[in-house]
Structure formats: C-alpha cells, structure tokens
Short mmCIF file of C-alpha atoms and ligand atoms in Angstrom, two decimals:
data_model
loop_
_atom_site.label_atom_id
_atom_site.label_comp_id
_atom_site.label_asym_id
_atom_site.label_seq_id
_atom_site.Cartn_x
_atom_site.Cartn_y
_atom_site.Cartn_z
CA UNK A 1 128.64 95.98 91.91
CA UNK A 2 125.33 94.21 91.58
CA UNK A 3 123.42 95.30 88.44
CA UNK A 4 119.83 94.59 87.50
CA UNK A 5 117.16 96.17 85.30
CA UNK A 6 113.97 97.80 86.25
CA UNK A 7 111.04 98.67 83.94
CA UNK A 8 108.70 101.32 85.37
CA UNK A 9 104.95 101.71 84.78
CA UNK A 10 105.57 103.88 81.72
CA UNK A 11 107.73 101.11 80.20
CA UNK A 12 111.03 102.89 80.74
CA UNK A 13 113.81 100.55 81.53
CA UNK A 14 116.89 101.53 83.61
CA UNK A 15 119.98 99.60 84.86
CA UNK A 16 120.40 99.94 88.57
CA UNK A 17 123.77 99.33 90.20
CA UNK A 18 124.16 98.72 93.98
CA UNK A 19 127.38 98.11 95.78
CA UNK A 20 127.78 94.64 97.14
CA UNK A 21 127.28 93.90 100.85
CA UNK A 22 124.69 96.57 101.56
CA UNK A 23 121.99 95.56 103.93
CA UNK A 24 118.80 96.58 102.01
CA UNK A 25 115.96 94.91 100.38
CA UNK A 26 114.93 95.58 96.71
CA UNK A 27 111.81 97.62 97.93
CA UNK A 28 114.15 100.04 99.82
CA UNK A 29 116.39 100.35 96.66
CA UNK A 30 113.57 101.01 94.33
CA UNK A 31 112.01 103.64 96.55
CA UNK A 32 115.42 105.23 97.08
CA UNK A 33 115.89 105.30 93.31
CA UNK A 34 112.69 107.34 92.97
CA UNK A 35 110.25 104.59 91.83
CA UNK A 36 106.64 105.27 92.66
CA UNK A 37 105.77 102.31 94.86
CA UNK A 38 103.64 102.75 97.96
CA UNK A 39 105.13 100.07 100.28
CA UNK A 40 102.45 100.91 102.72
CA UNK A 41 103.57 98.40 105.26
CA UNK A 42 107.24 99.34 105.20
CA UNK A 43 108.53 95.92 104.24
CA UNK A 44 106.51 93.58 106.46
CA UNK A 45 104.98 91.46 103.74
CA UNK A 46 101.53 92.74 104.73
CA UNK A 47 100.46 95.10 101.89
CA UNK A 48 101.69 93.68 98.54
CA UNK A 49 102.06 97.27 97.19
CA UNK A 50 105.73 96.71 96.61
CA UNK A 51 105.21 93.77 94.18
CA UNK A 52 107.33 93.28 91.15
CA UNK A 53 107.26 90.90 88.23
CA UNK A 54 110.44 89.04 87.67
CA UNK A 55 110.81 88.80 83.81
CA UNK A 56 114.34 87.33 83.84
CA UNK A 57 116.12 85.56 86.60
CA UNK A 58 113.26 84.32 88.76
CA UNK A 59 115.04 80.98 89.20
CA UNK A 60 118.13 82.44 90.69
CA UNK A 61 116.19 84.15 93.48
CA UNK A 62 115.62 82.54 96.85
CA UNK A 63 112.16 81.03 96.88
CA UNK A 64 109.30 83.03 98.61
CA UNK A 65 108.87 82.41 102.36
CA UNK A 66 105.50 81.71 104.09
CA UNK A 67 104.63 85.44 104.90
CA UNK A 68 105.29 86.34 101.16
CA UNK A 69 103.26 83.41 99.83
CA UNK A 70 100.40 84.18 102.21
CA UNK A 71 100.01 87.75 101.00
CA UNK A 72 100.40 86.76 97.32
CA UNK A 73 97.65 84.28 97.77
CA UNK A 74 95.22 87.15 98.68
CA UNK A 75 95.69 89.12 95.44
CA UNK A 76 93.00 88.81 92.86
CA UNK A 77 95.35 88.03 89.83
CA UNK A 78 99.01 88.11 89.53
CA UNK A 79 101.34 87.11 86.79
CA UNK A 80 103.79 84.18 87.28
CA UNK A 81 106.93 85.15 89.03
CA UNK A 82 105.34 88.02 90.93
CA UNK A 83 107.39 88.75 94.14
CA UNK A 84 107.31 91.20 96.96
CA UNK A 85 110.31 93.40 96.44
CA UNK A 86 110.60 94.07 100.14
CA UNK A 87 111.27 90.30 100.62
CA UNK A 88 114.23 90.18 98.25
CA UNK A 89 117.56 91.03 99.79
CA UNK A 90 119.85 92.88 97.55
CA UNK A 91 122.74 90.55 97.00
CA UNK A 92 124.34 88.52 94.06
CA UNK A 93 121.09 86.59 93.53
CA UNK A 94 119.69 89.85 91.74
CA UNK A 95 122.55 90.06 89.29
CA UNK A 96 121.20 90.41 85.83
CA UNK A 97 117.59 90.09 86.82
CA UNK A 98 114.81 92.02 84.94
CA UNK A 99 112.01 93.45 87.08
CA UNK A 100 108.84 95.11 86.00
CA UNK A 101 106.65 97.34 88.32
CA UNK A 102 103.01 96.31 87.72
CA UNK A 103 100.19 98.84 87.55
CA UNK A 104 98.87 100.05 90.90
CA UNK A 105 95.83 98.25 92.51
CA UNK B 1 71.92 116.26 110.51
CA UNK B 2 74.62 115.67 113.15
CA UNK B 3 75.98 118.86 114.66
CA UNK B 4 79.31 119.05 116.42
CA UNK B 5 82.32 121.38 117.04
CA UNK B 6 84.97 119.38 115.16
CA UNK B 7 84.33 116.89 112.28
CA UNK B 8 87.18 114.45 112.11
CA UNK B 9 87.58 112.51 108.92
CA UNK B 10 89.51 109.30 109.71
CA UNK B 11 89.32 107.32 112.92
CA UNK B 12 92.96 106.06 112.99
CA UNK B 13 95.15 106.88 115.98
CA UNK B 14 95.59 110.44 114.98
CA UNK B 15 91.89 111.20 114.59
CA UNK B 16 91.16 109.31 117.84
CA UNK B 17 93.77 111.28 119.89
CA UNK B 18 92.50 114.53 118.31
CA UNK B 19 89.25 113.83 120.27
CA UNK B 20 91.16 113.79 123.50
CA UNK B 21 93.14 117.07 122.81
CA UNK B 22 89.98 118.80 121.64
CA UNK B 23 88.03 117.42 124.66
CA UNK B 24 90.50 119.04 127.02
CA UNK B 25 89.54 122.29 125.47
CA UNK B 26 85.83 121.48 125.74
CA UNK B 27 85.23 120.95 122.10
CA UNK B 28 83.04 118.06 120.98
CA UNK B 29 83.99 115.84 118.04
CA UNK B 30 82.48 113.47 115.60
CA UNK B 31 84.64 110.79 113.83
CA UNK B 32 83.85 109.41 110.45
CA UNK B 33 85.61 106.39 108.88
CA UNK B 34 85.14 104.21 105.87
CA UNK B 35 86.26 101.13 107.85
CA UNK B 36 83.73 99.41 110.10
CA UNK B 37 86.01 99.85 113.17
CA UNK B 38 88.21 102.66 114.61
CA UNK B 39 91.93 102.35 114.59
CA UNK B 40 93.00 103.05 111.03
CA UNK B 41 96.13 101.10 109.86
CA UNK B 42 96.73 99.66 113.24
CA UNK B 43 93.48 97.71 113.32
CA UNK B 44 93.15 97.04 109.66
CA UNK B 45 96.78 96.07 108.68
CA UNK B 46 98.71 95.08 111.79
CA UNK B 47 96.52 94.56 114.93
CA UNK B 48 98.74 91.83 116.41
CA UNK B 49 102.12 93.48 115.74
CA UNK B 50 104.00 95.13 118.66
CA UNK B 51 104.92 98.87 118.29
CA UNK B 52 108.10 99.86 120.11
CA UNK B 53 108.17 103.58 119.57
CA UNK B 54 105.07 104.92 121.60
CA UNK B 55 106.56 106.97 124.43
CA UNK B 56 106.04 105.26 127.78
CA UNK B 57 105.39 101.83 126.30
CA UNK B 58 108.49 99.70 125.75
CA UNK B 59 106.11 97.58 123.55
CA UNK B 60 102.48 97.59 122.85
CA UNK B 61 100.23 95.53 120.43
CA UNK B 62 98.69 97.82 117.77
CA UNK B 63 95.10 96.71 118.75
CA UNK B 64 95.82 97.30 122.45
CA UNK B 65 96.93 100.87 121.69
CA UNK B 66 93.60 101.45 119.84
CA UNK B 67 91.79 99.98 122.69
CA UNK B 68 93.58 102.25 125.12
CA UNK B 69 92.96 105.25 122.92
CA UNK B 70 89.19 104.38 122.86
CA UNK B 71 89.29 104.38 126.73
CA UNK B 72 91.16 107.58 126.90
CA UNK B 73 88.75 109.51 124.79
CA UNK B 74 85.53 107.90 126.21
CA UNK B 75 84.94 110.78 128.69
CA UNK B 76 84.64 113.23 125.74
CA UNK B 77 81.85 111.10 124.16
CA UNK B 78 82.86 111.45 120.49
CA UNK B 79 80.31 110.54 118.00
CA UNK B 80 81.16 107.91 115.44
CA UNK B 81 79.87 107.30 111.82
CA UNK B 82 81.72 104.13 110.85
CA UNK B 83 81.55 102.14 107.46
CA UNK B 84 80.82 105.36 105.51
CA UNK B 85 83.18 107.25 103.28
CA UNK B 86 83.31 110.98 103.33
CA UNK B 87 82.60 112.28 99.85
CA UNK B 88 81.72 115.98 100.20
CA UNK B 89 82.80 118.92 102.13
CA UNK B 90 80.94 122.15 101.73
CA UNK B 91 81.22 125.56 103.36
CA UNK B 92 77.94 127.04 104.67
CA UNK B 93 76.99 130.69 104.61
CA UNK B 94 77.34 130.95 108.41
CA UNK B 95 80.95 129.86 107.97
CA UNK B 96 80.43 126.26 109.32
CA UNK B 97 81.13 123.16 107.26
CA UNK B 98 78.96 120.22 106.21
CA UNK B 99 80.52 116.91 105.73
CA UNK B 100 78.62 114.39 103.64
CA UNK B 101 79.16 110.61 103.38
CA UNK B 102 78.43 108.14 100.54
CA UNK B 103 75.40 106.83 102.64
CA UNK B 104 73.91 110.43 102.85
CA UNK B 105 74.89 111.10 106.48
CA UNK B 106 75.50 114.89 106.96
CA UNK B 107 77.69 116.39 109.79
CA UNK B 108 77.67 120.08 110.48
CA UNK B 109 80.80 121.40 112.27
CA UNK B 110 82.81 124.56 112.95
CA UNK B 111 86.16 122.99 112.18
CA UNK B 112 87.15 120.15 109.87
CA UNK B 113 90.13 117.96 110.79
CA UNK B 114 91.30 115.50 108.07
CA UNK B 115 93.08 112.70 109.71
CA UNK B 116 92.71 110.32 106.65
CA UNK B 117 96.13 108.64 106.93
CA UNK B 118 96.93 106.92 103.60
CA UNK B 119 93.30 107.42 102.39
CA UNK B 120 90.29 105.30 102.43
CA UNK B 121 90.85 101.52 102.58
CA UNK B 122 89.06 100.30 99.47
CA UNK B 123 88.55 96.78 98.33
CA UNK B 124 91.03 95.38 95.77
CA UNK B 125 88.91 94.65 92.69
CA UNK B 126 89.68 91.67 90.48
CA UNK B 127 89.63 91.96 86.71
CA UNK B 128 86.33 90.53 85.77
CA UNK B 129 84.25 91.40 82.86
CA UNK B 130 81.25 93.56 83.62
CA UNK B 131 82.21 93.71 87.28
CA UNK B 132 81.38 97.52 87.73
CA UNK B 133 78.05 97.07 86.01
CA UNK B 134 76.90 94.63 88.71
CA UNK B 135 78.22 96.32 91.71
CA UNK B 136 75.26 96.78 94.03
CA UNK B 137 73.24 94.42 91.79
CA UNK B 138 74.74 91.17 93.18
CA UNK B 139 78.41 92.10 93.44
CA UNK B 140 79.60 93.03 96.97
CA UNK B 141 83.04 93.50 98.45
CA UNK B 142 82.19 92.93 102.21
CA UNK B 143 79.54 90.98 103.98
CA UNK B 144 77.46 93.32 106.13
CA UNK B 145 74.22 91.37 106.77
CA UNK B 146 74.70 87.58 106.34
CA UNK B 147 70.88 87.12 106.34
CA UNK B 148 70.70 88.87 102.95
CA UNK B 149 72.16 85.71 101.49
CA UNK B 150 69.69 83.21 102.82
CA UNK B 151 68.79 80.65 100.24
CA UNK B 152 70.80 82.35 97.58
CA UNK B 153 73.49 80.94 95.35
CA UNK B 154 76.78 82.85 96.13
CA UNK B 155 80.25 82.82 94.66
CA UNK B 156 83.07 83.96 96.83
CA UNK B 157 86.59 84.61 95.35
CA UNK B 158 89.79 84.77 97.23
CA UNK B 159 92.36 82.79 99.19
CA UNK B 160 92.93 84.71 102.31
CA UNK B 161 91.45 84.59 105.85
CA UNK B 162 88.20 86.52 105.09
CA UNK B 163 87.37 84.43 102.06
CA UNK B 164 87.73 81.22 104.20
CA UNK B 165 85.86 82.69 107.18
CA UNK B 166 82.92 83.92 105.15
CA UNK B 167 82.72 80.73 103.13
CA UNK B 168 82.41 78.75 106.37
CA UNK B 169 79.94 81.19 107.88
CA UNK B 170 77.70 81.39 104.78
CA UNK B 171 77.80 77.71 104.10
CA UNK B 172 74.96 77.38 106.69
CA UNK B 173 73.00 80.40 105.40
CA UNK B 174 73.10 80.31 101.59
CA UNK B 175 71.57 77.74 99.37
CA UNK B 176 74.99 77.10 97.83
CA UNK B 177 78.43 78.62 98.32
CA UNK B 178 81.02 78.28 95.71
CA UNK B 179 84.63 79.34 96.73
CA UNK B 180 86.86 80.09 93.84
CA UNK B 181 90.69 80.35 94.48
CA UNK B 182 93.50 81.20 92.15
CA UNK B 183 95.88 78.79 94.01
CA UNK B 184 95.46 75.21 94.98
CA UNK B 185 96.21 75.53 98.78
CA UNK B 186 95.06 77.89 101.43
CA UNK B 187 97.84 79.28 103.46
CA UNK B 188 95.70 81.29 105.90
CA UNK B 189 94.54 79.94 109.28
CA UNK B 190 95.04 76.19 109.16
CA UNK B 191 91.83 75.55 111.17
CA UNK B 192 89.66 77.58 108.66
CA UNK B 193 91.44 76.01 105.68
CA UNK B 194 90.70 72.51 107.15
CA UNK B 195 87.11 73.42 107.83
CA UNK B 196 86.64 74.55 104.17
CA UNK B 197 88.16 71.32 102.93
CA UNK B 198 85.87 69.31 105.07
CA UNK B 199 82.79 71.27 103.79
CA UNK B 200 83.91 70.64 100.17
CA UNK B 201 84.46 66.90 100.83
CA UNK B 202 80.90 66.51 102.22
CA UNK B 203 79.38 68.47 99.37
CA UNK B 204 78.14 71.29 101.43
CA UNK B 205 80.11 73.91 99.43
CA UNK B 206 81.76 73.77 96.05
CA UNK B 207 85.45 74.44 95.97
CA UNK B 208 86.98 75.54 92.60
CA UNK B 209 90.76 75.64 92.83
CA UNK B 210 93.39 76.96 90.31
CA UNK B 211 90.63 79.05 88.82
CA UNK B 212 89.50 82.67 88.41
CA UNK B 213 86.13 84.26 88.01
CA UNK B 214 86.40 86.11 84.63
CA UNK B 215 82.96 87.31 83.67
CA UNK B 216 79.55 88.09 84.98
CA UNK B 217 76.14 87.89 83.31
CA UNK B 218 72.66 88.70 83.95
CA UNK B 219 69.71 90.94 83.03
CA UNK B 220 69.61 93.89 85.45
CA UNK B 221 70.71 91.71 88.36
CA UNK B 222 73.66 89.14 88.53
CA UNK B 223 72.54 85.68 87.37
CA UNK B 224 75.68 83.82 86.34
CA UNK B 225 79.41 83.82 86.70
CA UNK B 226 82.04 82.42 84.39
CA UNK B 227 85.00 80.67 85.92
CA UNK B 228 88.14 79.78 83.88
CA UNK B 229 90.58 77.10 85.10
CA UNK B 230 94.22 76.86 84.59
CA UNK B 231 93.58 74.45 81.77
CA UNK B 232 91.65 77.13 79.98
CA UNK B 233 88.29 75.48 80.34
CA UNK B 234 85.28 77.75 81.23
CA UNK B 235 82.43 76.76 83.51
CA UNK B 236 79.34 78.80 84.09
CA UNK B 237 77.72 78.76 87.63
CA UNK B 238 74.36 80.34 88.58
CA UNK B 239 74.89 82.95 91.13
CA UNK B 240 72.80 85.65 92.85
CA UNK B 241 75.79 87.12 94.45
CA UNK B 242 79.52 87.38 93.82
CA UNK B 243 81.80 88.43 96.63
CA UNK B 244 85.41 89.05 95.78
CA UNK B 245 87.42 89.22 98.95
CA UNK B 246 91.00 90.25 98.14
CA UNK B 247 91.79 92.61 100.90
CA UNK B 248 91.81 96.34 101.12
CA UNK B 249 94.22 98.89 99.67
CA UNK B 250 94.35 102.64 100.62
CA UNK B 251 93.34 105.21 98.10
CA UNK B 252 93.35 109.09 98.67
CA UNK B 253 89.88 109.18 97.12
CA UNK B 254 87.48 112.17 97.32
CA UNK B 255 90.06 114.26 99.61
CA UNK B 256 91.64 115.22 96.31
CA UNK B 257 88.55 117.24 95.18
CA UNK B 258 88.23 119.65 98.24
CA UNK B 259 90.53 122.52 96.90
CA UNK B 260 93.36 121.67 99.25
CA UNK B 261 97.05 122.02 98.21
CA UNK B 262 98.19 118.42 97.59
CA UNK B 263 101.65 117.15 97.04
CA UNK B 264 102.26 113.41 96.23
CA UNK B 265 98.96 112.26 97.83
CA UNK B 266 99.45 114.29 100.98
CA UNK B 267 98.00 117.55 102.07
CA UNK B 268 100.37 120.57 102.59
CA UNK B 269 100.05 122.26 106.01
CA UNK B 270 101.65 125.01 108.05
CA UNK B 271 103.54 123.50 110.93
CA UNK B 272 102.52 126.27 113.23
CA UNK B 273 99.15 124.67 113.72
CA UNK B 274 98.75 122.02 111.04
CA UNK B 275 96.22 124.16 109.17
CA UNK B 276 95.73 123.77 105.43
CA UNK B 277 95.34 126.51 102.81
CA UNK B 278 91.76 126.62 103.50
CA UNK B 279 90.71 128.37 106.68
CA UNK B 280 89.01 126.11 109.22
CA UNK B 281 90.32 122.91 107.71
CA UNK B 282 93.21 121.11 109.39
CA UNK B 283 95.24 118.08 108.27
CA UNK B 284 97.09 115.82 110.83
CA UNK B 285 98.79 112.45 110.82
CA UNK B 286 99.96 110.47 107.79
CA UNK B 287 97.75 112.52 105.42
CA UNK B 288 99.74 115.68 105.78
CA UNK B 289 103.18 116.85 104.42
CA UNK B 290 105.65 119.41 105.51
CA UNK B 291 109.43 119.70 105.43
CA UNK B 292 110.82 116.88 107.67
CA UNK B 293 107.45 115.07 107.93
CA UNK B 294 107.70 111.62 109.45
CA UNK B 295 104.81 109.21 109.12
CA UNK B 296 104.69 108.07 112.67
CA UNK B 297 101.97 107.63 115.38
CA UNK B 298 103.69 109.97 117.84
CA UNK B 299 103.97 112.74 115.27
CA UNK B 300 100.32 112.45 114.58
CA UNK B 301 99.69 112.73 118.33
CA UNK B 302 101.83 115.90 118.52
CA UNK B 303 100.13 117.47 115.45
CA UNK B 304 96.68 116.77 117.09
CA UNK B 305 97.71 118.81 120.19
CA UNK B 306 98.82 121.81 118.29
CA UNK B 307 95.77 121.67 115.90
CA UNK B 308 93.32 121.63 118.92
CA UNK B 309 94.90 124.84 120.44
CA UNK B 310 94.37 126.60 117.00
CA UNK B 311 91.02 125.15 116.36
CA UNK B 312 89.77 126.63 119.59
CA UNK B 313 89.47 130.07 118.07
CA UNK B 314 86.98 128.83 115.41
CA UNK B 315 84.85 127.14 118.04
CA UNK B 316 85.00 129.79 120.86
CA UNK B 317 85.91 132.94 119.00
CA UNK B 318 85.10 135.09 122.04
CA UNK B 319 87.22 133.15 124.61
CA UNK B 320 90.85 133.25 125.35
CA UNK B 321 92.69 130.01 125.80
CA UNK B 322 94.89 129.39 128.85
CA UNK B 323 97.18 126.47 128.78
CA UNK B 324 96.66 123.87 131.57
CA UNK B 325 98.25 120.60 132.57
CA UNK B 326 96.09 117.59 132.95
CA UNK B 327 97.87 116.85 136.25
CA UNK B 328 96.62 120.09 137.68
CA UNK B 329 93.01 120.06 136.57
CA UNK B 330 92.51 116.39 135.64
CA UNK B 331 90.01 115.93 132.74
CA UNK B 332 86.43 116.99 132.76
CA UNK B 333 83.88 114.77 131.12
CA UNK B 334 82.05 116.61 128.35
CA UNK B 335 78.29 116.73 128.61
C1 LIG C 401 102.82 97.49 109.04
C2 LIG C 401 103.00 98.81 109.65
C3 LIG C 401 103.75 99.06 110.78
C4 LIG C 401 103.85 100.28 111.32
N1 LIG C 401 104.62 100.46 112.44
C5 LIG C 401 104.73 101.63 113.07
C6 LIG C 401 105.44 101.81 114.30
O1 LIG C 401 106.11 100.97 114.79
N2 LIG C 401 105.45 103.10 114.78
C7 LIG C 401 104.86 104.04 114.27
O2 LIG C 401 104.85 105.26 114.85
N3 LIG C 401 104.09 103.97 113.16
C8 LIG C 401 104.08 102.78 112.49
N4 LIG C 401 103.33 102.67 111.34
C9 LIG C 401 102.60 103.86 110.73
C10 LIG C 401 101.38 104.14 111.52
O3 LIG C 401 100.46 103.11 111.47
C11 LIG C 401 100.75 105.40 110.86
O4 LIG C 401 101.60 106.49 111.07
C12 LIG C 401 99.49 105.68 111.55
O5 LIG C 401 98.43 104.67 111.34
C13 LIG C 401 98.76 106.97 111.06
O6 LIG C 401 97.69 107.30 111.73
P1 LIG C 401 96.58 108.15 111.03
O7 LIG C 401 95.45 108.26 112.08
O8 LIG C 401 97.12 109.41 110.62
O9 LIG C 401 96.10 107.42 109.76
P2 LIG C 401 95.54 105.93 109.48
O10 LIG C 401 95.85 104.93 110.62
O11 LIG C 401 95.84 105.59 108.12
O12 LIG C 401 93.91 106.21 109.51
C14 LIG C 401 93.21 106.98 108.66
C15 LIG C 401 91.88 106.58 108.56
O13 LIG C 401 91.16 107.47 107.71
C16 LIG C 401 90.11 106.87 106.98
N5 LIG C 401 89.77 107.68 105.85
C17 LIG C 401 90.55 108.20 104.91
N6 LIG C 401 89.81 108.93 103.97
C18 LIG C 401 88.61 108.84 104.36
C19 LIG C 401 87.31 109.28 103.87
N7 LIG C 401 87.36 110.07 102.71
N8 LIG C 401 86.23 108.90 104.42
C20 LIG C 401 86.28 108.17 105.54
N9 LIG C 401 87.34 107.65 106.09
C21 LIG C 401 88.54 108.03 105.49
C22 LIG C 401 90.80 105.52 106.65
O14 LIG C 401 89.84 104.60 106.39
C23 LIG C 401 91.60 105.27 107.96
O15 LIG C 401 90.98 104.39 108.72
C24 LIG C 401 103.16 101.40 110.77
C25 LIG C 401 102.35 101.26 109.55
C26 LIG C 401 102.26 99.94 109.08
C27 LIG C 401 101.32 99.73 107.87
S1 LIG C 402 106.20 96.81 101.48
FE1 LIG C 402 104.33 95.92 102.12
S2 LIG C 402 104.51 93.96 101.27
FE2 LIG C 402 106.35 94.83 100.77
#
C-alpha cells in the first residue's frame, strides 16, 4: 500500500491508501476519492484546475516536466511546491506526502 | 433587438451543431458566446490537439473540427454575438424569451438552448489590492482595441504566450510597456520570449522578473501600480493601464440564476428531448446532466438532434414533423 495525506478546502485531513502498481495519476485518485477538483482538461496539463500544494515530501517527487512548468508559469500566484496532481503518477514517491487542495480560481 | 427562432447560449461544438439540426427543420438560430471566437473548449483549450473519437474521423485536430462545423452550418446562416456574456433570460407575455447580454444586446426567441459547456470562460484574476475597484478604470483582462493604449503607460502581468504576444505588440503602440512576471524565465513560445528579451535589452520595454503586482492606486482612474520583488522590495510604477493575462478558467456564472434544476454545476434534463424543468428551455452538451451522462462531443451532437425535433413544436406549433434523411432531400439553405 502507498499512503499519503490530503487536506481538503475545508481543512479536513484524510489519509488515502492506494495499492501499489496501479496505473493512475494523483488527480484521478483524488477525483475518485470524491474530492471536488475540476480537472477540466482531464489530465493534459492544460488547465491547472487539478493543482495541489505539496506540504511535505516535495523533494521525493519527480521534478515537474516542461508541460507542467509551462502551465504553472501562467498562474497569477502560487505557493512554493505547487504541482499539477494529474502529472504525478501514483507510486512509492508519494509515500508519506502531505497534499493540500488550494481554493478554486 | 435581434429576433430568431432559437437562441443558443454557447458556441461550442454542441451549440454549433444544434444550428445544423435546427436548420434541417427550417428553424433559424442565433449563437451567443462570451469568447471572441466560436468553438468552446476546442478552440480555447486545445486547438492543436487531435481528437480520436469523432465518428468518421480516425483523427481530427480540434480547430479543424470547429472549422468544419462552421462550414457545415453556413447554409443555415446563424447569427453570432461573440465576446458577450449572457446575463439574463426573461419570459415574455407572448410566451417567447428574451436573452440579454452584459453589453446590452437583446435576443428574442421562441426556444432557448443552453449549450454552455463548463460555463463562461472568465479571466483568472490575480490577488491585487483594489483590483476590482479599478476594473474598467484602467484594469483590463483582454486587449480588444490596441489603439486605446497609444501613448499610455501600461503594465502587463503574466508569463504565458498571451502576455508575451501583447507585450511585443503593444511595445510599438504604448508610451511604455512594463512586463511583470512571477518567474525568471519564459517557457512559452521561444521566438516570442527571445523577442521580449531583446526589447528589454534595448530599453524599449521594462521587464520586471521574479516579481508580482500587489497593489493599485489612483484617484478615480488607475495611476500607479506597486510591484513586489522576491527580495520583498517594493517599487511603484506610473501606469494608466494594468493588464493581467493569466489565462481563462470556466465558471457556471449567470446560468445558476435562471430557475433551472442544477446538480453539481450541471443542468438536469429529461433524456427524452433534453428539455429542462422550464418549458421552452433545453440544455445540451457538457452543461447538462442525467443518469449515465458522458461529457463527450459526440454525445452533445446526439443531444442536439433530439432537442431540435422537440423544439420544432414551439417554433411551428401548427405543423407536424416528418422525419427525413439528408441523403434523400439534401439540405436546403435558409433564407
Ligand atoms: C483538453 C481536452 C481534451 C478533450 N478531448 C476530448 C475528446 O478527445 N473527445 C471528446 O469527445 N471530448 C473531448 N473533450 C471534451 C469536449 O471538449 C467537450 O465535451 C465539448 O467541448 C463540449 O462542448 P459544448 O459545446 O457542450 O461546451 P463547450 O465546448 O464548453 O462550449 C460552451 C461555450 O459556452 C459559452 N458560455 C457558457 N456560459 C455562457 C454565458 N452565460 N454567456 C455566453 N457564453 C457562455 C462558453 O464560453 C463556451 O464557449 C476534451 C476536453 C478538453 C478540455
Ligand atoms: S487536469 Fe488539467 S492540468 Fe491537470
């Protein structure tokens, strides 16, 4: 099992467990777990509505790719360690991470 | 006042194809969209991406599909009101509807079709002190008429393609352009980024990197913006206009206030004909919801066809509809 923590917009924190070896990204898992994120573009790194803040564990995640950096660049203001959840594969790198879902645009 | 049979709110693929299905049944349409171009999400979010699930097209570019739809509906001469957001929807005493936009355009119609997708695309607004106060008084979220900036001091904020493109374009028009970017590199189109760097090197524009606009000031109209750098130091710049360009994000917007049954930002419909709980108002495409709903272009097309058959009774109450194939009768241009 891979376990990580998610804090929703109301500040409620929940531990999420996902079996190893599933082929999903974090956005899909968050949506599947009932979190209210738009993910308008369905995971193509085009809309940034799936963004999360990585409060703990940012350094253990793979660095953002070009497409992700491009779209993050177009946002007015973001906190450090903001990532697009659709660009994060669910695997061991997420173990123990803490994510916060920021307010809607 | 514009008068038509069907007023279609939203000119995405679903609204566009609704013109075709209505046109086959001799109903005239008028499309309204808050974006300056037709095509909805396809033109705004992914114009250059291939789509693989349009029947009959193994692959087609999103913008190409929109262009094809424009060609397909041309014989039915739809009216277009683009760049205006629909704010109001009012039932008239004679049973018709009047659609009103934020620019005061009025469209009178017998049937309303809401094809609003994910909602209006609205500009993402940065957190800047007194931003709302100066909207329309120096703060703009899009450049419509570049001449309006002649000999003015303007501050553009953003790091994406549109911030770069407008900086380059307005460099020759405005008295001074200052581009403020949160990062220290531009990852957008390399040519545009290089051009902006060149304009900054030669002193034609001012480039302020690793910084954010944090406050606005002025008496009645914008006069000054405050920029904070990552080192925490503030600088004040004289500015007649501030143009934040941080892309667009969809919002359901005014549709919420029209007395329709809404579930999670989508309008509930009857799958018999995609009618809403209000007689004479239909909702098709991404904006509607029903058991089993899929937000796909091809589903929007299907919904448009069934909607048109049902809308016919509102437009031609005295006529009976007979179903015809286009292969048998072709299509007849509307007058
Ligand atoms: C990145 C991406 C990839 C996709 N890939 C596919 C795919 O491969 N296959 C597929 O079938 N689908 C795909 N989709 C989904 C597809 O784009 C949508 O299903 C489709 O755009 C829905 O069309 P629509 O006309 O219902 O709504 P939209 O395209 O959202 O258009 C709605 C329009 O209504 C306007 N509007 C809303 N409210 C108002 C108002 N009050 N006043 C004025 N205008 C208003 C909006 O500005 C917008 O232009 C994809 C979507 C994205 C984002
Ligand atoms: S879902 Fe659109 S950027 Fe992630």
